[in-house]
Amino acid sequence: DEFEDHLEDINGNDFDIDDEEAVDGNSGIVDIEDQQLPESLSEESESEKSETSFQDLCKEQAAHQASSDDWPVAGDSYQSLYERNNMVLDIPLHDDLAKADVVKSLMDYALRVTRPGSILNALEFEQEDPVQTIMVPLTGDGSPVESSHRIKDADKTSGENKYDAIRFFPGGFHLALELHRIRGKFFEDTFGFFVSRWRSTLGRQKWIMEPQDPNDLLEEIYEYILAHYRCAADCLAEQLSCNELSPVQVNNHMMQRAATCPFAMAVLLELRFAEVTIIMRDSEKSGPRGDVDLFLTGMRFSLILFTVTHAVKYVRICTEFLHWWATSSDAEKILFKNFIYTKLTAHGRPIWADRCVEKTMMHLRMFLGKHKGQGQDVKVLHSALGMQDHLEKRQGAKELHEHDETRSNDVSWNDHERPISHVFVQTYLACKNINLYGEGPMHFKKTTANSDQSEENTESDQLLQTPAGEKLNEEMLKCISIGKSRGPAYYQKFYIDSQNQVSRSEEDMGLTGIQTTAQKLKDGFDKKIAQATSINADELSKVCTKKILIEEMNKVPDSPGTYPRPFNLLAAKKMDLAKALCLKRGRYFRMCPEAKQEIINRITMQERGGASSNAERQQELLDLFYQLDRDVA
């Protein structure tokens, strides 16, 4: 009760929610941010307060922020993460944030501690409502954010509108992390070909292709991108017999090579999405509070990839956020840019709100360790409530042992100078060895199993395959046009035609993932063959949905003979449909032995994958996703 009474006196609240396990593997943390005005602004008489509008206070606050030494800025003396953001840690939760009931209880809690009555009493505003009445913001990773959208849609459908004030925003840290993982899976055979040159084992390759922390990938990705551009520049300089080239010339050369070589286009596509990861990273670190406009650009590009990889959760999350941004008020945008999108580190640098929660986890583990012990619940509570004192003592001890307090706060991440490593060298050599950017055809290995020699493949100008000779799906090269058509169709379906739809099934809007790797392409091919020709009921029940079984039943021509009794296909059980299909298909194949092979040949022609013409690739490369900005080109 005392803690809730304290919460009612808090001036402004912002919740950061993360479903990472905290300390004991079963807890979530809720951070409550107190956006208080500086003391010099609050030391006014009651009569002056009543005569001052909220807008005037905001103007005074902005002027004070620009002039006062009391306001935290980069380069000031040490202040902890919690002092910088006026945050206190709430009581740790012992719940699973992947559960909808838990997310709903947190939304109720947020509404309860920000109810207008207590806020007005605490702030003593009489003329205008405080900013907390505009919205109640929360941030989190994918699972609780997506659950909150379902809860809000159900609430609006029921007509209660209880959660209208709730705004559950996706955190940039987890959105960027999901982009890294999906990009690594989508380009597993292209990006993986180069990664294998400096990371020898599959586990080491997955460390950056499907990272647990974006920083693991960012340490190597900039050298990887640079090696491609340097190799392309050297190859072009050799062709033109010159030593001076512009970046535009190098980019045009890579575009021309992509139009004539399918694998070069797949690499160029992968490089473009690698640069999107840099956009996301810069959106966090640019400016005093991050760059929201740059974040929106990165999100729009990411949404294209999400729609072609069956990332339905993040398609919904990104679409919801972009819809909110397009329809929100200027006041909401200002609050998001200045208080919600990022927090400030102890040294005054912006970090995403959900990364701030990750730092809170790190602080707790710093005092409690990573393993649960006796009395751990009480220790977590005491550490959370006393975190500020813990960090002050730790900083004091650190200053006693350190004499050099200088920090390079003025150098941005993109301006750092670092020596190149084996990542750059191995990527550059791989590009050279396969003739990725040189004249003539690329060097592909023979497809025979016992040959390690490289030789020129005469089909390489039309066939999308890896340098190891593995065939890839040519739909991969069309993912930009496919994704750009799926995104608007998704918005049209769920935000215009039918609003607040809680469940969004594949039948409503298909977001089927493009099978890009050689193994996935083969698995998909085998599955389609089984669906069209199998006479094994158990196999059919595994590879077919009920809808596909009915479609296959109708495809098999009727032939004379005895069949099972007619029954209602829609009402029948899945296994009964599979058995009936086996009987009908088996009799048909016995009467027409060549029918099975004809079906296989037809599917093989449809799924042969990899064939694309120069004209098709040139048309795809006209998309603005591949083009330079007009002021550069």
XYZ file of C-alpha atoms in Angstrom:
633
model
C 0.000 0.000 0.000
C 2.834 2.404 0.834
C 4.466 1.655 -2.494
C 1.230 2.347 -4.420
C 0.759 5.572 -2.441
C 4.251 6.541 -3.537
C 3.356 5.773 -7.149
C 0.361 8.087 -6.963
C 2.732 10.949 -6.134
C 4.923 10.280 -9.129
C 4.853 13.112 -11.666
C 4.570 11.369 -15.062
C 4.903 7.672 -15.826
C 6.407 5.684 -18.673
C 6.643 1.911 -18.573
C 9.322 -0.192 -20.258
C 8.381 -3.866 -20.333
C 10.596 -6.717 -21.428
C 9.854 -10.426 -21.331
C 13.471 -11.431 -20.729
C 13.854 -13.582 -17.648
C 15.213 -11.562 -14.756
C 17.719 -13.222 -12.453
C 15.669 -16.243 -11.430
C 14.594 -16.978 -15.003
C 10.966 -16.190 -14.281
C 10.648 -12.485 -13.656
C 9.922 -9.385 -15.691
C 10.890 -5.829 -14.818
C 8.717 -2.751 -15.109
C 10.563 0.574 -15.230
C 8.608 3.667 -14.240
C 9.989 6.950 -15.501
C 9.336 10.160 -13.613
C 9.545 13.048 -16.068
C 9.822 15.843 -13.486
C 10.614 19.450 -14.225
C 13.882 20.850 -12.807
C 13.627 22.226 -9.299
C 14.125 25.799 -10.459
C 10.950 25.510 -12.515
C 8.898 24.018 -9.704
C 9.773 26.640 -7.087
C 6.884 28.940 -7.974
C 4.179 30.311 -5.772
C 0.659 28.921 -5.994
C -0.609 32.129 -7.604
C 2.070 31.988 -10.294
C 1.218 28.345 -11.030
C -2.428 29.101 -11.523
C -1.588 31.860 -14.022
C 0.904 29.813 -16.049
C -0.371 27.559 -18.811
C 1.078 24.161 -19.533
C 2.464 25.434 -22.851
C 4.361 28.220 -21.060
C 5.855 25.694 -18.666
C 7.009 23.598 -21.622
C 8.681 26.643 -23.161
C 10.409 27.461 -19.863
C 11.493 23.854 -19.548
C 13.017 23.891 -23.059
C 14.846 27.158 -22.345
C 16.088 25.811 -19.035
C 17.249 22.603 -20.709
C 19.285 24.611 -23.232
C 20.911 26.915 -20.635
C 21.043 25.251 -17.238
C 24.003 23.214 -16.049
C 21.637 21.156 -13.883
C 20.031 19.438 -16.874
C 21.784 16.143 -17.740
C 23.751 16.309 -20.981
C 26.637 14.346 -22.444
C 29.899 15.294 -20.802
C 28.466 16.114 -17.336
C 29.721 14.416 -14.194
C 28.572 10.868 -13.647
C 24.875 10.230 -13.149
C 23.420 6.747 -13.162
C 20.984 5.480 -15.774
C 18.150 5.984 -13.284
C 19.146 9.543 -12.342
C 19.490 10.562 -15.970
C 15.963 9.386 -16.764
C 14.322 10.003 -13.365
C 13.470 6.299 -13.193
C 12.724 3.982 -10.305
C 12.465 0.211 -10.513
C 9.085 -1.258 -9.724
C 8.584 -4.488 -7.788
C 9.808 -7.420 -9.965
C 7.074 -9.586 -11.452
C 6.956 -13.375 -11.297
C 4.998 -13.945 -14.501
C 5.512 -14.943 -18.108
C 5.097 -11.910 -20.371
C 4.377 -14.218 -23.305
C 0.959 -14.899 -21.753
C -1.884 -12.632 -22.791
C -3.377 -12.569 -19.268
C -0.116 -11.222 -17.838
C 0.100 -8.510 -20.502
C -3.502 -7.560 -19.807
C -2.813 -7.267 -16.073
C 0.138 -4.961 -16.813
C -2.054 -2.796 -19.017
C -4.571 -2.592 -16.165
C -1.754 -1.708 -13.773
C -0.543 1.062 -16.086
C -4.035 2.553 -16.231
C -4.395 2.308 -12.463
C -1.180 4.172 -11.578
C -1.821 6.883 -14.176
C -5.489 7.489 -13.453
C -6.326 11.165 -14.080
C -7.534 11.894 -10.546
C -4.277 11.115 -8.804
C -2.207 12.846 -11.484
C -4.210 16.053 -11.275
C -3.985 16.064 -7.503
C -0.246 15.483 -7.605
C 0.551 18.125 -10.229
C -2.079 20.619 -9.042
C -2.908 21.716 -12.575
C -6.222 23.524 -12.761
C -6.307 24.951 -16.295
C -5.040 22.103 -18.494
C -4.683 18.338 -18.283
C -1.167 16.947 -17.872
C 0.472 14.970 -20.655
C -0.424 11.636 -19.020
C -4.016 12.134 -20.105
C -2.921 12.129 -23.767
C -1.726 8.519 -23.667
C -0.294 5.838 -21.394
C 2.866 4.598 -23.149
C 4.518 1.210 -22.699
C 7.404 -0.350 -24.601
C 8.491 -3.961 -24.952
C 9.711 -6.698 -27.220
C 7.689 -8.668 -29.772
C 5.551 -11.002 -27.684
C 3.932 -8.548 -25.200
C 3.526 -5.866 -27.887
C 1.718 -8.252 -30.236
C -0.438 -9.537 -27.347
C -1.394 -5.967 -26.435
C -2.620 -5.328 -29.992
C -4.857 -8.391 -29.772
C -6.189 -7.236 -26.400
C -6.916 -3.730 -27.700
C -8.652 -5.086 -30.817
C -10.836 -7.350 -28.687
C -11.579 -4.417 -26.369
C -12.665 -2.188 -29.262
C -14.742 -4.962 -30.815
C -16.620 -5.448 -27.524
C -17.330 -1.721 -27.327
C -15.748 -1.238 -23.879
C -12.825 0.882 -25.138
C -11.115 0.418 -21.790
C -7.590 0.493 -23.232
C -7.941 3.413 -25.642
C -5.276 5.388 -23.774
C -2.729 2.548 -23.910
C 0.051 2.860 -26.504
C 2.244 -0.248 -26.531
C 5.308 0.563 -28.652
C 7.852 -1.887 -30.078
C 11.375 -1.427 -28.762
C 14.053 -0.661 -31.325
C 16.536 -3.118 -29.807
C 14.317 -6.169 -30.299
C 13.067 -4.986 -33.684
C 16.670 -4.668 -34.916
C 17.515 -8.042 -33.394
C 14.618 -9.700 -35.232
C 15.748 -8.035 -38.468
C 19.242 -9.492 -37.997
C 17.879 -12.987 -37.418
C 15.404 -12.997 -40.304
C 17.983 -11.522 -42.661
C 20.454 -14.248 -41.651
C 17.917 -17.006 -42.309
C 16.664 -15.535 -45.580
C 20.193 -15.153 -46.997
C 21.578 -18.289 -45.397
C 23.162 -19.610 -48.611
C 24.424 -16.229 -49.860
C 25.563 -14.397 -46.726
C 26.534 -17.772 -45.249
C 28.910 -18.442 -48.171
C 31.043 -15.440 -47.168
C 30.674 -15.908 -43.406
C 32.033 -19.447 -43.724
C 35.308 -17.943 -44.977
C 36.141 -16.437 -41.598
C 33.980 -18.573 -39.303
C 34.779 -22.233 -39.761
C 32.046 -24.045 -37.810
C 28.275 -23.905 -38.162
C 27.875 -22.742 -34.564
C 30.230 -19.811 -35.106
C 28.427 -18.862 -38.300
C 25.038 -18.826 -36.587
C 26.525 -16.581 -33.888
C 26.278 -13.619 -36.284
C 23.731 -14.942 -38.791
C 21.144 -15.439 -36.030
C 22.652 -13.336 -33.219
C 21.455 -13.082 -29.649
C 22.818 -9.534 -29.467
C 22.973 -7.122 -32.462
C 26.407 -5.916 -31.348
C 27.874 -9.322 -32.234
C 26.938 -8.764 -35.871
C 27.727 -5.042 -36.008
C 31.341 -5.716 -35.040
C 31.833 -7.566 -38.342
C 29.165 -6.350 -40.744
C 30.810 -3.019 -41.564
C 34.031 -4.767 -42.708
C 31.936 -7.237 -44.716
C 30.123 -4.414 -46.562
C 33.345 -2.466 -47.103
C 35.085 -5.509 -48.621
C 32.359 -5.873 -51.257
C 32.553 -2.220 -52.281
C 36.354 -2.281 -52.331
C 36.435 -5.416 -54.489
C 33.883 -3.926 -56.897
C 35.928 -0.713 -57.086
C 39.158 -2.581 -57.809
C 37.536 -4.686 -60.519
C 36.025 -1.598 -62.171
C 39.340 0.277 -61.966
C 41.041 -2.652 -63.673
C 38.461 -2.684 -66.451
C 38.673 1.087 -67.033
C 42.443 1.266 -66.445
C 42.082 4.179 -64.051
C 42.789 4.859 -60.395
C 40.108 7.450 -59.606
C 36.474 6.340 -59.283
C 33.420 7.905 -57.725
C 31.084 5.989 -55.391
C 28.342 6.414 -58.007
C 30.451 4.619 -60.611
C 31.104 1.737 -58.224
C 27.410 1.430 -57.370
C 26.431 1.476 -61.064
C 28.996 -1.241 -61.765
C 27.503 -3.456 -59.036
C 24.021 -2.839 -60.450
C 25.126 -3.778 -63.963
C 26.784 -6.934 -62.678
C 23.582 -7.845 -60.793
C 21.558 -7.510 -64.010
C 23.759 -10.037 -65.818
C 24.470 -12.473 -62.953
C 21.705 -13.823 -60.647
C 24.051 -14.571 -57.731
C 25.501 -11.050 -57.910
C 21.953 -9.689 -57.639
C 21.274 -11.927 -54.618
C 24.441 -10.542 -52.976
C 23.454 -6.952 -53.817
C 20.016 -7.553 -52.285
C 21.654 -8.953 -49.155
C 24.009 -5.953 -48.954
C 21.062 -3.560 -49.143
C 19.418 -5.239 -46.155
C 22.779 -5.261 -44.361
C 22.765 -1.487 -44.763
C 19.242 -1.405 -43.314
C 20.740 -2.860 -40.121
C 23.138 0.103 -40.094
C 20.167 2.447 -40.541
C 18.498 0.898 -37.503
C 21.670 1.229 -35.461
C 22.163 4.886 -36.466
C 18.539 5.676 -35.600
C 19.380 4.900 -31.980
C 22.633 6.877 -31.713
C 21.977 9.918 -33.923
C 21.090 13.169 -32.163
C 20.478 13.836 -28.475
C 17.444 11.509 -28.336
C 17.930 9.295 -31.391
C 16.455 9.812 -34.845
C 12.814 8.680 -35.057
C 12.516 9.545 -38.756
C 15.479 7.286 -39.532
C 13.903 4.591 -37.350
C 10.703 4.806 -39.413
C 12.738 4.387 -42.615
C 14.441 1.296 -41.233
C 11.103 -0.122 -40.073
C 9.535 0.319 -43.523
C 12.439 -1.492 -45.175
C 12.306 -4.218 -42.515
C 8.588 -4.694 -43.117
C 9.343 -5.729 -46.720
C 11.532 -8.574 -45.467
C 9.060 -9.560 -42.746
C 6.234 -9.999 -45.273
C 8.207 -12.484 -47.412
C 9.568 -14.550 -44.500
C 6.282 -15.334 -42.716
C 7.202 -13.112 -39.754
C 3.499 -12.503 -39.067
C 4.065 -11.202 -35.541
C 6.397 -8.420 -36.629
C 4.313 -7.630 -39.711
C 1.467 -6.810 -37.351
C 3.698 -4.902 -34.924
C 5.277 -2.731 -37.630
C 1.965 -2.093 -39.385
C 0.318 -1.084 -36.102
C 3.123 1.335 -35.299
C 3.171 2.901 -38.770
C -0.630 3.223 -38.629
C -0.391 4.933 -35.242
C 2.333 7.288 -36.471
C 0.256 8.313 -39.494
C -2.873 8.973 -37.409
C -1.449 10.253 -34.095
C -1.494 13.859 -32.959
C 1.531 16.143 -32.942
C 1.535 15.998 -29.149
C 1.865 12.209 -29.175
C 4.718 12.368 -31.688
C 6.575 14.917 -29.549
C 6.210 12.756 -26.460
C 7.398 9.678 -28.337
C 10.449 11.407 -29.793
C 11.578 13.037 -26.547
C 10.625 10.615 -23.779
C 9.576 7.194 -25.085
C 11.761 6.216 -28.043
C 15.081 6.366 -26.172
C 16.521 6.853 -22.701
C 19.880 8.332 -21.710
C 22.812 6.283 -20.486
C 24.878 7.273 -17.465
C 27.102 9.277 -19.842
C 24.187 11.058 -21.537
C 23.981 8.993 -24.734
C 20.654 7.793 -26.162
C 19.755 4.104 -26.100
C 16.533 2.379 -27.082
C 14.025 2.044 -24.256
C 14.066 -1.755 -24.360
C 17.873 -1.774 -24.391
C 17.594 0.304 -21.218
C 15.650 -2.575 -19.678
C 18.421 -4.952 -20.783
C 20.845 -2.765 -18.847
C 18.570 -3.048 -15.834
C 18.830 -6.835 -16.117
C 22.592 -6.492 -16.289
C 22.607 -4.356 -13.145
C 20.528 -6.898 -11.246
C 22.734 -9.783 -12.334
C 25.783 -7.728 -11.394
C 24.682 -7.777 -7.755
C 22.835 -11.105 -7.675
C 24.597 -13.347 -10.197
C 22.959 -15.399 -12.926
C 21.759 -18.372 -10.875
C 18.915 -18.616 -8.421
C 19.769 -19.274 -4.800
C 18.050 -19.389 -1.441
C 16.128 -16.213 -0.675
C 16.568 -14.961 -4.217
C 13.101 -13.378 -4.417
C 13.816 -11.107 -1.450
C 17.261 -10.249 -2.813
C 15.770 -9.251 -6.165
C 13.260 -6.975 -4.451
C 15.885 -5.298 -2.257
C 18.283 -4.869 -5.188
C 15.574 -3.341 -7.388
C 14.415 -0.845 -4.775
C 17.977 0.028 -3.738
C 19.563 0.014 -7.177
C 20.425 3.717 -7.130
C 22.423 3.391 -3.902
C 24.207 0.306 -5.233
C 25.316 2.093 -8.396
C 26.481 5.204 -6.521
C 28.676 3.100 -4.231
C 30.059 1.177 -7.190
C 30.859 4.373 -9.085
C 32.518 5.870 -6.026
C 34.769 2.846 -5.657
C 35.556 2.961 -9.370
C 36.623 6.627 -9.207
C 39.001 5.886 -6.331
C 40.929 3.448 -8.504
C 40.847 5.412 -11.761
C 42.855 8.542 -12.490
C 41.980 9.031 -16.171
C 38.376 10.138 -16.421
C 38.495 11.161 -20.090
C 36.004 9.676 -22.511
C 35.701 10.101 -26.288
C 32.111 11.326 -26.181
C 32.437 13.499 -29.274
C 33.214 10.714 -31.766
C 30.183 9.026 -33.318
C 30.066 5.320 -34.096
C 30.308 5.929 -37.850
C 33.407 8.139 -37.437
C 35.474 5.649 -35.454
C 38.662 4.461 -37.131
C 39.412 0.766 -36.726
C 42.023 -1.490 -38.304
C 40.684 -3.995 -40.814
C 40.690 -7.639 -39.763
C 40.453 -11.076 -41.346
C 36.729 -10.408 -41.952
C 37.593 -7.815 -44.595
C 40.431 -9.874 -46.085
C 38.487 -13.139 -46.366
C 35.405 -11.444 -47.830
C 37.524 -9.598 -50.388
C 39.342 -12.786 -51.425
C 36.058 -14.701 -51.724
C 34.650 -12.023 -54.060
C 37.819 -12.200 -56.164
C 37.937 -15.986 -56.300
C 34.414 -16.372 -57.678
C 34.795 -13.336 -59.971
C 31.768 -11.680 -58.383
C 32.475 -8.191 -59.755
C 34.912 -8.914 -62.591
C 34.369 -9.381 -66.301
C 33.043 -12.627 -67.705
C 31.043 -15.391 -66.033
C 31.341 -16.246 -62.364
C 33.382 -19.242 -61.234
C 31.098 -21.976 -59.945
C 32.140 -25.390 -58.742
C 31.040 -28.474 -60.628
C 27.836 -29.992 -59.332
C 29.411 -33.470 -59.331
C 30.025 -34.811 -55.864
C 33.686 -35.798 -56.272
C 35.078 -32.597 -57.784
C 36.594 -29.723 -55.855
C 37.875 -27.891 -58.942
C 36.300 -24.607 -59.983
C 35.148 -24.130 -63.539
C 32.987 -21.681 -65.436
C 29.355 -22.727 -65.602
C 27.776 -21.821 -68.935
C 24.318 -21.563 -67.335
C 25.397 -19.136 -64.615
C 24.016 -16.105 -66.464
C 20.468 -17.419 -66.062
C 20.555 -19.874 -63.148
C 20.481 -18.632 -59.535
C 22.874 -20.867 -57.656
C 25.557 -20.617 -54.999
C 29.275 -20.802 -55.906
C 29.124 -24.373 -54.586
C 26.631 -25.213 -57.347
C 23.504 -25.421 -55.168
C 20.355 -24.184 -56.913
C 18.344 -21.415 -55.251
C 14.814 -20.117 -55.693
C 14.630 -17.270 -58.223
C 11.653 -15.809 -56.311
C 14.268 -14.590 -53.848
C 15.326 -11.946 -56.384
C 11.756 -10.646 -56.547
C 11.281 -10.281 -52.782
C 11.236 -6.461 -52.926
C 8.362 -6.287 -55.417
C 6.558 -9.138 -53.635
C 6.998 -7.532 -50.209
C 5.918 -4.109 -51.438
C 2.692 -5.601 -52.774
C 1.972 -7.647 -49.644
C 2.396 -4.746 -47.215
C -0.337 -2.490 -48.668
C -2.612 -5.518 -49.200
C -2.213 -6.415 -45.509
C -3.074 -2.862 -44.467
C -6.065 -2.753 -46.811
C -7.392 -6.041 -45.400
C -7.031 -5.387 -41.663
C -7.120 -1.614 -41.280
C -9.605 -0.505 -43.951
C -11.823 -3.418 -45.011
C -12.144 -5.033 -41.557
C -10.832 -3.082 -38.593
C -9.903 -4.436 -35.146
C -9.782 -8.058 -36.289
C -8.238 -10.023 -33.412
C -7.312 -13.199 -35.290
C -5.553 -12.880 -38.635
C -5.254 -16.288 -40.281
C -3.385 -17.296 -43.412
C -6.706 -17.721 -45.208
C -7.440 -14.035 -44.602
C -4.066 -12.777 -45.801
C -1.295 -15.073 -46.998
C 2.248 -14.167 -45.935
C 3.872 -17.364 -47.141
C 7.633 -17.313 -46.725
C 9.845 -17.551 -49.803
C 11.999 -20.670 -49.569
C 15.450 -19.338 -50.369
C 17.990 -21.973 -49.328
C 18.765 -25.065 -51.380
C 17.639 -27.404 -48.605
C 14.363 -25.562 -47.993
C 13.707 -25.513 -51.725
C 14.220 -29.286 -51.903
C 12.010 -29.855 -48.835
C 9.256 -27.754 -50.395
C 9.566 -29.637 -53.665
C 9.341 -33.024 -51.907
C 6.306 -31.835 -49.954
C 4.434 -30.804 -53.108
C 5.239 -34.143 -54.760
C 3.877 -35.974 -51.719
C 0.720 -33.852 -51.660
C 0.034 -34.572 -55.339
C 1.022 -38.263 -55.629
C 1.200 -39.995 -52.230
C -1.128 -42.925 -51.501
C -0.082 -43.190 -47.845
C -2.744 -41.843 -45.482
C -0.295 -41.116 -42.639
C 2.030 -39.158 -44.930
C -0.854 -37.205 -46.422
C -2.179 -36.229 -42.999
C 1.259 -34.767 -42.154
C 1.894 -32.773 -45.340
C -1.670 -31.689 -46.139
C -4.175 -29.485 -44.431
C -7.835 -30.415 -44.607
C -8.359 -27.787 -47.281
C -5.571 -29.258 -49.456
C -6.973 -32.784 -49.048
C -10.352 -31.626 -50.354
C -8.689 -29.846 -53.287
C -6.656 -32.945 -54.162
C -9.774 -35.116 -53.881
C -11.500 -32.942 -56.479
C -8.461 -33.035 -58.795
C -8.429 -36.841 -59.159
C -10.671 -37.804 -62.138
C -13.566 -40.128 -61.474
C -13.067 -43.629 -62.835
C -15.326 -46.684 -62.873
C -15.183 -48.932 -59.853
C -16.278 -49.093 -56.255
C -15.518 -46.177 -53.947
C -16.231 -45.529 -50.294
C -19.700 -44.332 -49.484
C -20.220 -40.661 -50.352
C -19.766 -38.397 -47.325
C -19.667 -34.699 -46.506
C -16.081 -33.592 -47.230
C -16.273 -30.468 -45.086
C -17.631 -32.355 -42.069
C -15.257 -35.323 -42.408
C -12.231 -35.812 -40.181
C -8.786 -35.184 -41.626
C -7.666 -38.825 -41.460
C -10.884 -40.024 -43.079
C -10.266 -37.592 -45.947
C -6.684 -38.851 -46.308
C -7.833 -42.492 -46.476
C -10.544 -41.697 -49.029
C -8.037 -39.778 -51.167
C -5.615 -42.730 -51.062
C -8.312 -45.141 -52.276
C -9.419 -42.844 -55.099
C -5.885 -41.854 -56.143
C -4.533 -45.432 -55.931
C -7.221 -46.781 -58.256
C -6.643 -43.938 -60.709
C -2.873 -44.573 -60.815
C -3.443 -48.311 -61.423
C -5.712 -47.521 -64.363
C -3.388 -44.770 -65.701
C 0.222 -45.700 -64.754
C 1.679 -42.737 -66.626
C -0.458 -40.209 -64.694
C 1.797 -40.175 -61.621
C 4.935 -39.405 -63.637
C 3.140 -36.670 -65.563
C 2.177 -34.987 -62.292
C 5.768 -35.190 -61.045
C 7.093 -33.733 -64.305
C 4.610 -30.858 -64.153
C 5.587 -29.978 -60.576
C 9.279 -30.258 -61.498
C 8.814 -27.729 -64.295
C 6.952 -25.367 -61.975
C 9.447 -25.734 -59.138
C 12.675 -25.929 -61.098
C 13.580 -22.526 -59.553
C 16.599 -20.436 -60.336
C 15.771 -19.422 -63.923
C 15.555 -15.667 -64.448
C 16.281 -13.494 -67.449
C 18.404 -10.375 -67.668
C 15.317 -8.337 -68.540
C 13.489 -9.532 -65.405
C 16.431 -8.646 -63.190
C 16.870 -5.245 -64.824
C 13.202 -4.489 -64.201
C 13.531 -5.487 -60.560
C 16.638 -3.333 -60.144
C 14.641 -0.246 -61.146
C 12.983 -0.301 -57.723
C 14.024 2.611 -55.501
C 15.268 0.116 -52.915
C 18.314 -0.474 -55.136
C 18.743 3.080 -56.422
C 20.859 5.879 -54.978
C 19.202 9.098 -53.842
C 18.742 11.580 -56.642
C 20.927 14.191 -54.966
C 23.784 11.648 -54.954
C 23.295 9.990 -58.347
